[in-house]
Amino acid sequence: IGEETIAIIIQQENNSMEELNENAKLIAAAPELLEVLLETDKDLCILWAQMLELEEANPRAEGLSDLIKSWRDRNKKAINKALN
């Protein structure tokens, strides 16, 4: 094995270790991230209900509840992915 091949192998091992470290950080943060997603879902639910009321009172607000619902749907996808 030549020096160039050894250098490539060492670089690949370093990259693998860096990736493992980054994955470990994500795993360690997962419970807190899930908690934030769950809290955000509650907030979006409240906001969505308020926007429905606002849309009834003010036609210029039309479509805001749909936008918020799309945010909530996206958030729920992430929650479901974390729980399944």
Short mmCIF file of C-alpha atoms in Angstrom, two decimals:
data_model
loop_
_atom_site.label_atom_id
_atom_site.label_comp_id
_atom_site.label_asym_id
_atom_site.label_seq_id
_atom_site.Cartn_x
_atom_site.Cartn_y
_atom_site.Cartn_z
CA ILE A 1 0.00 0.00 0.00
CA GLY A 2 1.34 3.36 -0.99
CA GLU A 3 1.45 6.52 1.11
CA GLU A 4 -1.34 8.06 -0.93
CA THR A 5 -3.63 5.09 -0.26
CA ILE A 6 -2.86 5.22 3.46
CA ALA A 7 -3.64 8.94 3.52
CA ILE A 8 -7.01 8.29 1.83
CA ILE A 9 -7.88 5.57 4.35
CA ILE A 10 -6.94 7.81 7.29
CA GLN A 11 -9.04 10.67 5.86
CA GLN A 12 -12.03 8.33 5.43
CA GLU A 13 -11.68 7.16 9.04
CA ASN A 14 -11.53 10.79 10.23
CA ASN A 15 -14.65 11.61 8.22
CA SER A 16 -16.43 8.59 9.70
CA MET A 17 -15.50 9.64 13.24
CA GLU A 18 -16.72 13.18 12.61
CA GLU A 19 -20.02 11.82 11.28
CA LEU A 20 -20.37 9.54 14.32
CA ASN A 21 -19.75 12.49 16.64
CA GLU A 22 -22.34 14.62 14.82
CA ASN A 23 -24.87 11.77 14.98
CA ALA A 24 -24.22 11.36 18.69
CA LYS A 25 -24.93 15.07 19.24
CA LEU A 26 -28.23 14.78 17.37
CA ILE A 27 -29.24 11.72 19.37
CA ALA A 28 -28.40 13.49 22.62
CA ALA A 29 -30.52 16.49 21.60
CA ALA A 30 -33.47 14.40 20.35
CA PRO A 31 -35.59 14.46 23.53
CA GLU A 32 -35.33 18.25 23.79
CA LEU A 33 -36.06 18.67 20.09
CA LEU A 34 -39.16 16.49 20.36
CA GLU A 35 -40.36 18.48 23.36
CA VAL A 36 -40.00 21.70 21.38
CA LEU A 37 -41.90 20.20 18.44
CA LEU A 38 -44.74 19.13 20.74
CA GLU A 39 -44.94 22.57 22.35
CA THR A 40 -44.85 24.21 18.93
CA ASP A 41 -47.74 22.00 17.82
CA LYS A 42 -49.83 23.23 20.75
CA ASP A 43 -48.97 26.84 19.92
CA LEU A 44 -49.84 26.35 16.25
CA CYS A 45 -53.16 24.77 17.20
CA ILE A 46 -54.07 27.81 19.29
CA LEU A 47 -52.89 30.20 16.59
CA TRP A 48 -54.84 28.30 13.92
CA ALA A 49 -58.08 28.58 15.94
CA GLN A 50 -57.49 32.30 16.44
CA MET A 51 -56.89 32.80 12.73
CA LEU A 52 -60.17 31.04 11.91
CA GLU A 53 -61.96 33.58 14.10
CA LEU A 54 -60.02 36.46 12.57
CA GLU A 55 -60.84 35.32 9.04
CA GLU A 56 -64.55 35.43 9.89
CA ALA A 57 -64.22 38.98 11.19
CA ASN A 58 -61.80 40.31 8.59
CA PRO A 59 -61.83 39.15 4.96
CA ARG A 60 -58.29 40.48 4.48
CA ALA A 61 -57.07 37.68 6.77
CA GLU A 62 -58.39 35.03 4.40
CA GLY A 63 -55.93 32.21 3.90
CA LEU A 64 -53.95 32.72 7.08
CA SER A 65 -55.53 29.71 8.78
CA ASP A 66 -54.55 27.56 5.78
CA LEU A 67 -50.98 28.79 6.05
CA ILE A 68 -50.86 28.00 9.75
CA LYS A 69 -52.43 24.60 9.12
CA SER A 70 -49.65 23.84 6.62
CA TRP A 71 -47.06 24.76 9.28
CA ARG A 72 -48.82 22.49 11.76
CA ASP A 73 -48.98 19.63 9.24
CA ARG A 74 -45.24 19.99 8.61
CA ASN A 75 -44.59 20.03 12.36
CA LYS A 76 -46.77 16.95 12.90
CA LYS A 77 -44.82 15.08 10.20
CA ALA A 78 -41.62 15.70 12.14
CA ILE A 79 -43.28 14.60 15.40
CA ASN A 80 -44.57 11.40 13.80
CA LYS A 81 -41.16 10.68 12.31
CA ALA A 82 -39.57 11.09 15.74
CA LEU A 83 -42.12 8.83 17.44
CA ASN A 84 -42.21 6.05 14.82
#
